[in-house]
PDB file of C-alpha atoms and ligand atoms in Angstrom:
ATOM      1  CA  MET A  39      -1.609  15.204  24.703  1.00 51.00           C
ATOM      2  CA  LEU A  40      -0.794  12.665  21.982  1.00 65.00           C
ATOM      3  CA  MET A  41       2.517  10.854  22.139  1.00 80.00           C
ATOM      4  CA  GLN A  42       5.342  12.001  19.862  1.00 92.00           C
ATOM      5  CA  ILE A  43       7.904   9.810  18.168  1.00 95.00           C
ATOM      6  CA  SER A  44      11.406  11.268  18.261  1.00 96.00           C
ATOM      7  CA  ILE A  45      13.557  10.698  15.201  1.00 97.00           C
ATOM      8  CA  SER A  46      17.237  11.101  16.015  1.00 97.00           C
ATOM      9  CA  PRO A  47      19.840  12.308  13.478  1.00 96.00           C
ATOM     10  CA  THR A  48      20.997   8.694  13.028  1.00 96.00           C
ATOM     11  CA  ASP A  49      17.569   7.029  12.814  1.00 98.00           C
ATOM     12  CA  ARG A  50      16.530   5.387   9.549  1.00 98.00           C
ATOM     13  CA  LEU A  51      12.777   5.153   9.149  1.00 98.00           C
ATOM     14  CA  PHE A  52      10.812   2.469   7.306  1.00 98.00           C
ATOM     15  CA  VAL A  53       7.080   3.227   6.928  1.00 98.00           C
ATOM     16  CA  LEU A  54       4.510   0.614   5.886  1.00 98.00           C
ATOM     17  CA  THR A  55       1.023   1.807   4.986  1.00 98.00           C
ATOM     18  CA  GLY A  56      -2.237  -0.044   4.288  1.00 98.00           C
ATOM     19  CA  ALA A  57      -5.745   0.718   3.141  1.00 96.00           C
ATOM     20  CA  GLY A  58      -6.507   2.622   6.387  1.00 97.00           C
ATOM     21  CA  ILE A  59      -4.329   5.604   5.405  1.00 98.00           C
ATOM     22  CA  SER A  60      -6.580   6.212   2.384  1.00 97.00           C
ATOM     23  CA  ALA A  61      -9.851   5.743   4.310  1.00 96.00           C
ATOM     24  CA  GLU A  62     -10.083   9.466   5.143  1.00 97.00           C
ATOM     25  CA  SER A  63      -9.695  10.190   1.412  1.00 97.00           C
ATOM     26  CA  GLY A  64     -12.920   8.256   0.873  1.00 95.00           C
ATOM     27  CA  LEU A  65     -11.433   4.959  -0.404  1.00 93.00           C
ATOM     28  CA  PRO A  66     -12.940   1.940   1.358  1.00 88.00           C
ATOM     29  CA  THR A  67     -10.729  -0.531   3.234  1.00 89.00           C
ATOM     30  CA  PHE A  68     -11.841  -4.108   2.971  1.00 79.00           C
ATOM     31  CA  ARG A  69     -11.438  -5.817   6.352  1.00 67.00           C
ATOM     32  CA  ALA A  70     -13.603  -3.093   7.861  1.00 59.00           C
ATOM     33  CA  SER A  71     -16.550  -4.204   5.743  1.00 58.00           C
ATOM     34  CA  ASP A  72     -16.943  -7.921   6.517  1.00 65.00           C
ATOM     35  CA  GLY A  73     -13.961  -9.007   4.455  1.00 66.00           C
ATOM     36  CA  LEU A  74     -15.397  -7.522   1.253  1.00 75.00           C
ATOM     37  CA  TRP A  75     -13.571  -4.959  -0.883  1.00 77.00           C
ATOM     38  CA  ALA A  76     -16.132  -2.541  -2.334  1.00 75.00           C
ATOM     39  CA  GLY A  77     -18.815  -5.220  -2.130  1.00 83.00           C
ATOM     40  CA  HIS A  78     -16.754  -8.046  -3.675  1.00 86.00           C
ATOM     41  CA  ARG A  79     -15.195 -11.214  -2.271  1.00 88.00           C
ATOM     42  CA  ILE A  80     -11.451 -11.019  -2.897  1.00 86.00           C
ATOM     43  CA  GLU A  81     -11.548 -14.508  -4.459  1.00 87.00           C
ATOM     44  CA  ASP A  82     -13.828 -13.107  -7.188  1.00 91.00           C
ATOM     45  CA  VAL A  83     -11.687 -10.127  -8.170  1.00 93.00           C
ATOM     46  CA  CYS A  84      -8.164 -10.349  -6.696  1.00 93.00           C
ATOM     47  CA  THR A  85      -6.824 -13.793  -7.650  1.00 95.00           C
ATOM     48  CA  PRO A  86      -5.147 -15.287 -10.757  1.00 96.00           C
ATOM     49  CA  GLU A  87      -8.078 -17.742 -10.925  1.00 96.00           C
ATOM     50  CA  ALA A  88     -10.573 -14.866 -11.087  1.00 96.00           C
ATOM     51  CA  LEU A  89      -8.630 -13.290 -13.974  1.00 96.00           C
ATOM     52  CA  GLU A  90      -8.622 -16.635 -15.794  1.00 95.00           C
ATOM     53  CA  GLU A  91     -12.305 -17.446 -15.190  1.00 95.00           C
ATOM     54  CA  ASN A  92     -13.981 -14.044 -15.243  1.00 95.00           C
ATOM     55  CA  PRO A  93     -11.693 -11.340 -16.692  1.00 96.00           C
ATOM     56  CA  ALA A  94     -14.721  -9.115 -17.393  1.00 96.00           C
ATOM     57  CA  LEU A  95     -15.568  -8.927 -13.675  1.00 96.00           C
ATOM     58  CA  VAL A  96     -11.921  -8.370 -12.691  1.00 97.00           C
ATOM     59  CA  TRP A  97     -11.600  -5.500 -15.184  1.00 97.00           C
ATOM     60  CA  GLU A  98     -14.972  -4.064 -14.148  1.00 96.00           C
ATOM     61  CA  PHE A  99     -13.794  -4.063 -10.519  1.00 95.00           C
ATOM     62  CA  TYR A 100     -10.426  -2.406 -11.229  1.00 96.00           C
ATOM     63  CA  SER A 101     -12.004   0.089 -13.628  1.00 97.00           C
ATOM     64  CA  GLN A 102     -14.336   1.119 -10.792  1.00 95.00           C
ATOM     65  CA  ARG A 103     -11.334   1.405  -8.441  1.00 95.00           C
ATOM     66  CA  ARG A 104      -9.570   3.617 -11.032  1.00 97.00           C
ATOM     67  CA  GLU A 105     -12.628   5.838 -11.342  1.00 96.00           C
ATOM     68  CA  GLN A 106     -12.965   6.146  -7.558  1.00 95.00           C
ATOM     69  CA  GLY A 107      -9.199   6.624  -7.052  1.00 96.00           C
ATOM     70  CA  ALA A 108      -9.060   9.465  -9.581  1.00 96.00           C
ATOM     71  CA  LYS A 109     -11.693  11.380  -7.606  1.00 96.00           C
ATOM     72  CA  ALA A 110      -9.896  10.947  -4.259  1.00 97.00           C
ATOM     73  CA  GLU A 111      -7.363  13.441  -2.933  1.00 98.00           C
ATOM     74  CA  PRO A 112      -4.393  12.870  -0.611  1.00 98.00           C
ATOM     75  CA  ASN A 113      -5.305  13.560   3.035  1.00 98.00           C
ATOM     76  CA  PRO A 114      -3.180  15.080   5.859  1.00 98.00           C
ATOM     77  CA  ALA A 115      -1.641  11.669   6.608  1.00 98.00           C
ATOM     78  CA  HIS A 116      -0.260  11.258   3.066  1.00 98.00           C
ATOM     79  CA  ARG A 117       1.039  14.827   3.193  1.00 98.00           C
ATOM     80  CA  ALA A 118       2.656  14.346   6.646  1.00 98.00           C
ATOM     81  CA  LEU A 119       4.689  11.422   5.246  1.00 98.00           C
ATOM     82  CA  ALA A 120       5.781  13.447   2.198  1.00 98.00           C
ATOM     83  CA  ASP A 121       6.839  16.295   4.535  1.00 98.00           C
ATOM     84  CA  LEU A 122       8.787  13.855   6.682  1.00 98.00           C
ATOM     85  CA  GLU A 123      10.580  12.476   3.620  1.00 98.00           C
ATOM     86  CA  ALA A 124      11.554  16.042   2.657  1.00 98.00           C
ATOM     87  CA  LYS A 125      13.235  16.390   6.074  1.00 97.00           C
ATOM     88  CA  LEU A 126      14.868  12.950   6.298  1.00 98.00           C
ATOM     89  CA  GLY A 127      15.869  12.369   2.670  1.00 98.00           C
ATOM     90  CA  ASP A 128      17.532   8.967   2.217  1.00 97.00           C
ATOM     91  CA  ARG A 129      16.893   8.110   5.876  1.00 98.00           C
ATOM     92  CA  PHE A 130      13.202   7.725   4.935  1.00 98.00           C
ATOM     93  CA  PHE A 131      11.628   4.864   3.027  1.00 98.00           C
ATOM     94  CA  LEU A 132       7.945   4.186   2.338  1.00 98.00           C
ATOM     95  CA  CYS A 133       6.405   0.868   1.353  1.00 99.00           C
ATOM     96  CA  THR A 134       2.677   0.840   0.671  1.00 98.00           C
ATOM     97  CA  GLN A 135       0.281  -2.047   0.219  1.00 98.00           C
ATOM     98  CA  ASN A 136      -2.084   0.401  -1.427  1.00 97.00           C
ATOM     99  CA  VAL A 137      -2.674   0.385  -5.140  1.00 97.00           C
ATOM    100  CA  ASP A 138      -4.010   3.963  -5.209  1.00 97.00           C
ATOM    101  CA  ASP A 139      -1.596   6.801  -6.077  1.00 98.00           C
ATOM    102  CA  LEU A 140      -2.326   9.108  -3.147  1.00 98.00           C
ATOM    103  CA  HIS A 141       1.212   8.851  -1.702  1.00 98.00           C
ATOM    104  CA  ASP A 142       2.651   9.707  -5.148  1.00 98.00           C
ATOM    105  CA  ARG A 143       0.292  12.662  -5.521  1.00 98.00           C
ATOM    106  CA  ALA A 144       1.149  13.903  -2.003  1.00 98.00           C
ATOM    107  CA  GLY A 145       4.809  14.063  -3.073  1.00 98.00           C
ATOM    108  CA  SER A 146       6.351  10.820  -1.736  1.00 98.00           C
ATOM    109  CA  ARG A 147       9.248   9.657  -3.928  1.00 98.00           C
ATOM    110  CA  ARG A 148      11.207   7.036  -1.963  1.00 98.00           C
ATOM    111  CA  LEU A 149       8.248   4.724  -2.371  1.00 98.00           C
ATOM    112  CA  ILE A 150       7.481   1.126  -3.350  1.00 98.00           C
ATOM    113  CA  HIS A 151       3.982  -0.094  -4.233  1.00 98.00           C
ATOM    114  CA  MET A 152       4.483  -3.707  -3.163  1.00 98.00           C
ATOM    115  CA  HIS A 153       0.996  -4.783  -4.354  1.00 98.00           C
ATOM    116  CA  GLY A 154       1.086  -2.934  -7.674  1.00 98.00           C
ATOM    117  CA  GLU A 155      -0.569   0.223  -8.980  1.00 98.00           C
ATOM    118  CA  LEU A 156      -4.100   0.921 -10.151  1.00 97.00           C
ATOM    119  CA  ALA A 157      -2.875   3.441 -12.726  1.00 97.00           C
ATOM    120  CA  LYS A 158      -0.841   0.827 -14.632  1.00 98.00           C
ATOM    121  CA  SER A 159      -1.518  -2.277 -16.737  1.00 98.00           C
ATOM    122  CA  ARG A 160       0.785  -5.001 -17.983  1.00 98.00           C
ATOM    123  CA  CYS A 161       0.819  -7.972 -20.348  1.00 98.00           C
ATOM    124  CA  GLU A 162      -1.499 -10.790 -19.259  1.00 96.00           C
ATOM    125  CA  ASP A 163       0.955 -13.295 -20.794  1.00 95.00           C
ATOM    126  CA  GLU A 164       3.894 -11.857 -18.797  1.00 93.00           C
ATOM    127  CA  CYS A 165       5.854 -11.366 -22.057  1.00 96.00           C
ATOM    128  CA  GLY A 166       8.452  -9.302 -20.210  1.00 94.00           C
ATOM    129  CA  ARG A 167       7.458  -5.810 -21.357  1.00 96.00           C
ATOM    130  CA  PRO A 168       7.332  -3.409 -18.394  1.00 96.00           C
ATOM    131  CA  PRO A 169       3.982  -2.137 -17.048  1.00 97.00           C
ATOM    132  CA  ILE A 170       2.507   0.862 -18.864  1.00 97.00           C
ATOM    133  CA  GLU A 171       0.601   3.896 -17.525  1.00 96.00           C
ATOM    134  CA  ASP A 172      -3.098   3.109 -17.968  1.00 97.00           C
ATOM    135  CA  ARG A 173      -5.819   5.047 -16.161  1.00 96.00           C
ATOM    136  CA  THR A 174      -8.548   3.954 -18.564  1.00 96.00           C
ATOM    137  CA  VAL A 175     -11.935   3.138 -17.079  1.00 96.00           C
ATOM    138  CA  TYR A 176     -13.002   0.312 -19.397  1.00 96.00           C
ATOM    139  CA  ALA A 177     -16.746  -0.064 -20.010  1.00 94.00           C
ATOM    140  CA  SER A 178     -16.382  -3.690 -21.163  1.00 94.00           C
ATOM    141  CA  LEU A 179     -13.788  -6.394 -21.709  1.00 95.00           C
ATOM    142  CA  VAL A 180     -13.642  -5.865 -25.475  1.00 94.00           C
ATOM    143  CA  GLU A 181     -12.329  -2.341 -24.891  1.00 95.00           C
ATOM    144  CA  VAL A 182      -9.374  -3.507 -22.788  1.00 96.00           C
ATOM    145  CA  GLY A 183      -6.090  -2.657 -24.466  1.00 93.00           C
ATOM    146  CA  ARG A 184      -3.518  -5.075 -25.883  1.00 95.00           C
ATOM    147  CA  CYS A 185       0.181  -5.419 -25.154  1.00 96.00           C
ATOM    148  CA  THR A 186       2.450  -4.900 -28.170  1.00 95.00           C
ATOM    149  CA  CYS A 187       2.913  -8.721 -28.206  1.00 97.00           C
ATOM    150  CA  GLY A 188      -0.847  -9.056 -28.886  1.00 96.00           C
ATOM    151  CA  ALA A 189      -1.954 -10.449 -25.517  1.00 97.00           C
ATOM    152  CA  ARG A 190      -4.641  -8.679 -23.496  1.00 96.00           C
ATOM    153  CA  LEU A 191      -3.565  -6.285 -20.744  1.00 97.00           C
ATOM    154  CA  ARG A 192      -4.223  -7.103 -17.087  1.00 97.00           C
ATOM    155  CA  PRO A 193      -4.264  -4.693 -14.152  1.00 98.00           C
ATOM    156  CA  HIS A 194      -0.756  -4.155 -12.685  1.00 98.00           C
ATOM    157  CA  ILE A 195      -1.955  -5.561  -9.382  1.00 97.00           C
ATOM    158  CA  VAL A 196      -0.414  -8.293  -7.236  1.00 97.00           C
ATOM    159  CA  PHE A 197      -3.263 -10.740  -6.753  1.00 96.00           C
ATOM    160  CA  PHE A 198      -3.605 -12.949  -3.694  1.00 92.00           C
ATOM    161  CA  GLY A 199      -1.302 -15.924  -4.262  1.00 93.00           C
ATOM    162  CA  GLU A 200       1.181 -13.868  -6.336  1.00 95.00           C
ATOM    163  CA  THR A 201       4.551 -12.627  -5.092  1.00 96.00           C
ATOM    164  CA  PRO A 202       4.699  -8.969  -4.001  1.00 98.00           C
ATOM    165  CA  LEU A 203       6.990  -6.653  -5.941  1.00 98.00           C
ATOM    166  CA  GLU A 204      10.564  -5.655  -5.028  1.00 98.00           C
ATOM    167  CA  MET A 205      10.806  -7.934  -2.001  1.00 98.00           C
ATOM    168  CA  SER A 206      14.614  -8.009  -1.904  1.00 98.00           C
ATOM    169  CA  ARG A 207      14.795  -4.181  -1.821  1.00 98.00           C
ATOM    170  CA  ILE A 208      12.109  -4.117   0.886  1.00 98.00           C
ATOM    171  CA  GLN A 209      13.992  -6.728   2.929  1.00 98.00           C
ATOM    172  CA  SER A 210      17.239  -4.746   2.776  1.00 97.00           C
ATOM    173  CA  LYS A 211      15.484  -1.483   3.751  1.00 98.00           C
ATOM    174  CA  ILE A 212      13.934  -3.253   6.763  1.00 98.00           C
ATOM    175  CA  ASP A 213      17.285  -4.783   7.779  1.00 97.00           C
ATOM    176  CA  ASP A 214      18.719  -1.251   7.647  1.00 97.00           C
ATOM    177  CA  CYS A 215      15.990   0.583   9.617  1.00 98.00           C
ATOM    178  CA  SER A 216      16.109   1.640  13.269  1.00 98.00           C
ATOM    179  CA  LEU A 217      12.452   2.700  13.415  1.00 98.00           C
ATOM    180  CA  MET A 218       9.436   1.133  11.696  1.00 98.00           C
ATOM    181  CA  VAL A 219       6.076   2.912  11.613  1.00 98.00           C
ATOM    182  CA  VAL A 220       3.090   0.902  10.351  1.00 98.00           C
ATOM    183  CA  ILE A 221      -0.119   2.762   9.514  1.00 98.00           C
ATOM    184  CA  GLY A 222      -3.671   1.594   8.778  1.00 98.00           C
ATOM    185  CA  THR A 223      -3.254  -2.083   8.016  1.00 97.00           C
ATOM    186  CA  SER A 224      -5.116  -4.938   9.672  1.00 94.00           C
ATOM    187  CA  GLY A 225      -2.060  -7.206   9.900  1.00 94.00           C
ATOM    188  CA  SER A 226      -3.838  -9.965   8.002  1.00 90.00           C
ATOM    189  CA  VAL A 227      -2.142  -9.866   4.580  1.00 92.00           C
ATOM    190  CA  TYR A 228       1.255 -11.596   4.342  1.00 94.00           C
ATOM    191  CA  PRO A 229       4.169 -11.080   3.943  1.00 96.00           C
ATOM    192  CA  ALA A 230       3.495  -7.408   4.905  1.00 98.00           C
ATOM    193  CA  ALA A 231       2.065  -8.484   8.284  1.00 97.00           C
ATOM    194  CA  ASN A 232       5.469 -10.005   9.070  1.00 98.00           C
ATOM    195  CA  PHE A 233       7.546  -6.879   8.360  1.00 98.00           C
ATOM    196  CA  VAL A 234       7.218  -5.772  11.985  1.00 98.00           C
ATOM    197  CA  ASN A 235       8.836  -9.032  13.106  1.00 98.00           C
ATOM    198  CA  TRP A 236      11.685  -8.579  10.619  1.00 97.00           C
ATOM    199  CA  ALA A 237      12.232  -5.040  11.955  1.00 98.00           C
ATOM    200  CA  ARG A 238      12.265  -6.207  15.569  1.00 97.00           C
ATOM    201  CA  HIS A 239      14.771  -8.875  14.606  1.00 94.00           C
ATOM    202  CA  ALA A 240      16.935  -6.060  13.151  1.00 93.00           C
ATOM    203  CA  GLY A 241      16.680  -4.256  16.526  1.00 96.00           C
ATOM    204  CA  ALA A 242      14.279  -1.476  15.403  1.00 98.00           C
ATOM    205  CA  ARG A 243      11.605   0.306  17.460  1.00 97.00           C
ATOM    206  CA  THR A 244       8.157  -0.485  16.031  1.00 98.00           C
ATOM    207  CA  VAL A 245       5.078   1.754  16.135  1.00 98.00           C
ATOM    208  CA  TYR A 246       1.521   1.142  14.863  1.00 98.00           C
ATOM    209  CA  VAL A 247      -0.941   3.950  14.041  1.00 98.00           C
ATOM    210  CA  GLY A 248      -4.651   3.242  13.502  1.00 98.00           C
ATOM    211  CA  PRO A 249      -8.080   3.424  15.146  1.00 97.00           C
ATOM    212  CA  GLU A 250      -8.041  -0.238  16.236  1.00 96.00           C
ATOM    213  CA  ARG A 251      -5.418  -2.774  17.207  1.00 96.00           C
ATOM    214  CA  PRO A 252      -4.158  -4.855  14.270  1.00 96.00           C
ATOM    215  CA  LEU A 253      -4.035  -8.678  14.415  1.00 95.00           C
ATOM    216  CA  ASN A 254      -0.253  -8.526  14.944  1.00 96.00           C
ATOM    217  CA  ALA A 255      -0.498  -5.858  17.705  1.00 97.00           C
ATOM    218  CA  SER A 256       1.693  -7.799  20.147  1.00 96.00           C
ATOM    219  CA  ALA A 257       4.723  -7.339  17.850  1.00 96.00           C
ATOM    220  CA  PHE A 258       4.746  -3.523  18.248  1.00 97.00           C
ATOM    221  CA  THR A 259       6.615  -1.557  20.913  1.00 95.00           C
ATOM    222  CA  HIS A 260       4.035   1.270  20.741  1.00 96.00           C
ATOM    223  CA  ILE A 261       0.451   1.512  19.499  1.00 97.00           C
ATOM    224  CA  VAL A 262      -0.920   4.986  18.749  1.00 97.00           C
ATOM    225  CA  GLU A 263      -4.707   4.708  18.554  1.00 96.00           C
ATOM    226  CA  GLY A 264      -6.397   7.182  16.226  1.00 97.00           C
ATOM    227  CA  LYS A 265      -7.124   8.039  12.607  1.00 98.00           C
ATOM    228  CA  ALA A 266      -4.013   8.500  10.487  1.00 98.00           C
ATOM    229  CA  GLY A 267      -5.092  11.927   9.190  1.00 98.00           C
ATOM    230  CA  GLU A 268      -5.533  13.212  12.735  1.00 97.00           C
ATOM    231  CA  VAL A 269      -2.500  11.564  14.350  1.00 97.00           C
ATOM    232  CA  LEU A 270       0.298  11.746  11.749  1.00 98.00           C
ATOM    233  CA  PRO A 271       0.628  15.523  11.223  1.00 97.00           C
ATOM    234  CA  GLY A 272       1.791  15.998  14.849  1.00 95.00           C
ATOM    235  CA  LEU A 273       3.355  12.604  15.520  1.00 97.00           C
ATOM    236  CA  PHE A 274       6.999  13.043  14.543  1.00 97.00           C
ATOM    237  CA  GLU A 275       9.645  15.140  16.250  1.00 96.00           C
ATOM    238  CA  VAL A 276      12.719  15.344  14.020  1.00 96.00           C
ATOM    239  CA  LEU A 277      15.741  16.006  16.230  1.00 95.00           C
ATOM    240  CA  SER A 278      18.790  17.822  14.888  1.00 88.00           C
ATOM    241  CA  ILE A 279      22.404  17.289  15.998  1.00 75.00           C
TER     242      ILE A 279
HETATM  243  P1  NAD B  90      -7.445  -3.753   5.547  1.00 65.06           P
HETATM  244  O1  NAD B  90      -8.638  -3.299   4.827  1.00 65.06           O
HETATM  245  O2  NAD B  90      -7.294  -5.209   5.845  1.00 65.06           O
HETATM  246  O3  NAD B  90      -7.349  -2.995   6.960  1.00 65.06           O
HETATM  247  C1  NAD B  90      -7.529  -1.613   7.035  1.00 65.06           C
HETATM  248  C2  NAD B  90      -7.023  -1.140   8.385  1.00 65.06           C
HETATM  249  O4  NAD B  90      -7.081   0.263   8.384  1.00 65.06           O
HETATM  250  C3  NAD B  90      -7.868  -1.637   9.558  1.00 65.06           C
HETATM  251  O5  NAD B  90      -7.012  -2.225  10.511  1.00 65.06           O
HETATM  252  C4  NAD B  90      -8.499  -0.366  10.108  1.00 65.06           C
HETATM  253  O6  NAD B  90      -8.551  -0.350  11.521  1.00 65.06           O
HETATM  254  C5  NAD B  90      -7.523   0.693   9.640  1.00 65.06           C
HETATM  255  N1  NAD B  90      -8.113   2.020   9.465  1.00 65.06           N
HETATM  256  C6  NAD B  90      -9.392   2.350   9.122  1.00 65.06           C
HETATM  257  N2  NAD B  90      -9.525   3.687   9.071  1.00 65.06           N
HETATM  258  C7  NAD B  90      -8.312   4.216   9.378  1.00 65.06           C
HETATM  259  C8  NAD B  90      -7.807   5.550   9.487  1.00 65.06           C
HETATM  260  N3  NAD B  90      -8.590   6.626   9.282  1.00 65.06           N
HETATM  261  N4  NAD B  90      -6.491   5.716   9.814  1.00 65.06           N
HETATM  262  C9  NAD B  90      -5.680   4.644  10.032  1.00 65.06           C
HETATM  263  N5  NAD B  90      -6.123   3.370   9.954  1.00 65.06           N
HETATM  264  C10 NAD B  90      -7.416   3.164   9.617  1.00 65.06           C
HETATM  265  O7  NAD B  90      -6.208  -3.185   4.772  1.00 65.06           O
HETATM  266  P2  NAD B  90      -4.770  -3.785   4.477  1.00 65.06           P
HETATM  267  O8  NAD B  90      -4.238  -4.394   5.722  1.00 65.06           O
HETATM  268  O9  NAD B  90      -4.038  -2.692   3.805  1.00 65.06           O
HETATM  269  O10 NAD B  90      -5.023  -4.975   3.440  1.00 65.06           O
HETATM  270  C11 NAD B  90      -5.837  -4.752   2.360  1.00 65.06           C
HETATM  271  C12 NAD B  90      -5.254  -5.176   1.012  1.00 65.06           C
HETATM  272  O11 NAD B  90      -6.202  -4.743   0.022  1.00 65.06           O
HETATM  273  C13 NAD B  90      -3.971  -4.482   0.673  1.00 65.06           C
HETATM  274  O12 NAD B  90      -3.073  -5.431   0.242  1.00 65.06           O
HETATM  275  C14 NAD B  90      -4.282  -3.512  -0.459  1.00 65.06           C
HETATM  276  O13 NAD B  90      -3.493  -3.774  -1.614  1.00 65.06           O
HETATM  277  C15 NAD B  90      -5.696  -3.783  -0.853  1.00 65.06           C
HETATM  278  N6  NAD B  90      -6.544  -2.552  -0.757  1.00 65.06           N
HETATM  279  C16 NAD B  90      -6.017  -1.366  -1.219  1.00 65.06           C
HETATM  280  C17 NAD B  90      -6.759  -0.196  -1.116  1.00 65.06           C
HETATM  281  C18 NAD B  90      -6.157   1.105  -1.634  1.00 65.06           C
HETATM  282  O14 NAD B  90      -5.249   1.083  -2.461  1.00 65.06           O
HETATM  283  N7  NAD B  90      -6.606   2.273  -1.148  1.00 65.06           N
HETATM  284  C19 NAD B  90      -8.040  -0.228  -0.542  1.00 65.06           C
HETATM  285  C20 NAD B  90      -8.546  -1.470  -0.092  1.00 65.06           C
HETATM  286  C21 NAD B  90      -7.772  -2.620  -0.200  1.00 65.06           C
END
C-alpha cells in the first residue's frame, strides 16, 4: 500500500513541479537523457548567449517544443493537482519549472510558471511591453514576429543565467506553507532546487515524488518513489474539521 499524505484543515500546500511530471504526457525531460534536452546542449539553446549568437537555432528549438507541446495532453498527475486545488482553494499554490501548459490545461489556476511559458513570446529588446500569446511554429528566423517597438520577438523563456519570474511571490508562498510537495525534478536547477531548504527553514513538512532520488534528496522528510501519474491520484488525504 502506497503512503498517503494527510492535509489538515489548517495546512497550506506549496507544490513545485519539474519536467518529470510531463514525462508521462510524452514530453522529454533533459537530465534523464545525458544532460541533453531533446538532443540539444542547453548552452546551445537555453542561454542569452545562444539567442545572441544563433537566434535561428534557438527559435527552431522552441518552435519544435511548441509543436510537441501542442500534441501532448495533461496526464493523471496534472489532473490530480487541479483536483486538489479545487478542494483546498487558497490553501493551495503551484509553482512549475515547466514551460509547457499542461497544468493550465488540466485546470490549475493558482499557478506560477517560474521559467516562462512556451506559448508566449516577448520583446527581445526588453522594451517593457508584456509577453504576448504566441503558439506559432516558425519555419525560419525571418518569419519570427516583431514587437510593436520593432524589435524581434524572443521566446518567453527564462534562460540559464537569467532570473526566474515572480521570485518574491514564490518566496512569500514558501514562507507561508506548512507542507511542500516537490514532483519530478532532478534538484539540479537553482534556485528551485533550494526551495525545499527554504520550506524546512519555515518549519514545513517536505515530500518528494519521482521514480529516482533527486540530488537534494537529503533535504526531504519523505520520498515517495514512483511515477507521478501513478502516485499522485491516490497520494493526498484531505482531512475535514
Ligand atoms: P530534469 O530533466 O532535470 O529532471 C527530471 C526529473 O524527473 C528526474 O529527476 C526524473 O527522475 C524525474 N522523472 C522522470 N519521469 C518521471 C515521472 N514519470 N514522474 C515523476 N518524475 C519523473 O528536470 P527539471 O529538474 O525540471 O529541470 C529541467 C529544466 O528544463 C526546467 O527548468 C524546465 O524549465 C526545463 N524543461 C522543461 C520541460 C517541460 O516544460 N515539459 C521539459 C524539459 C526541460
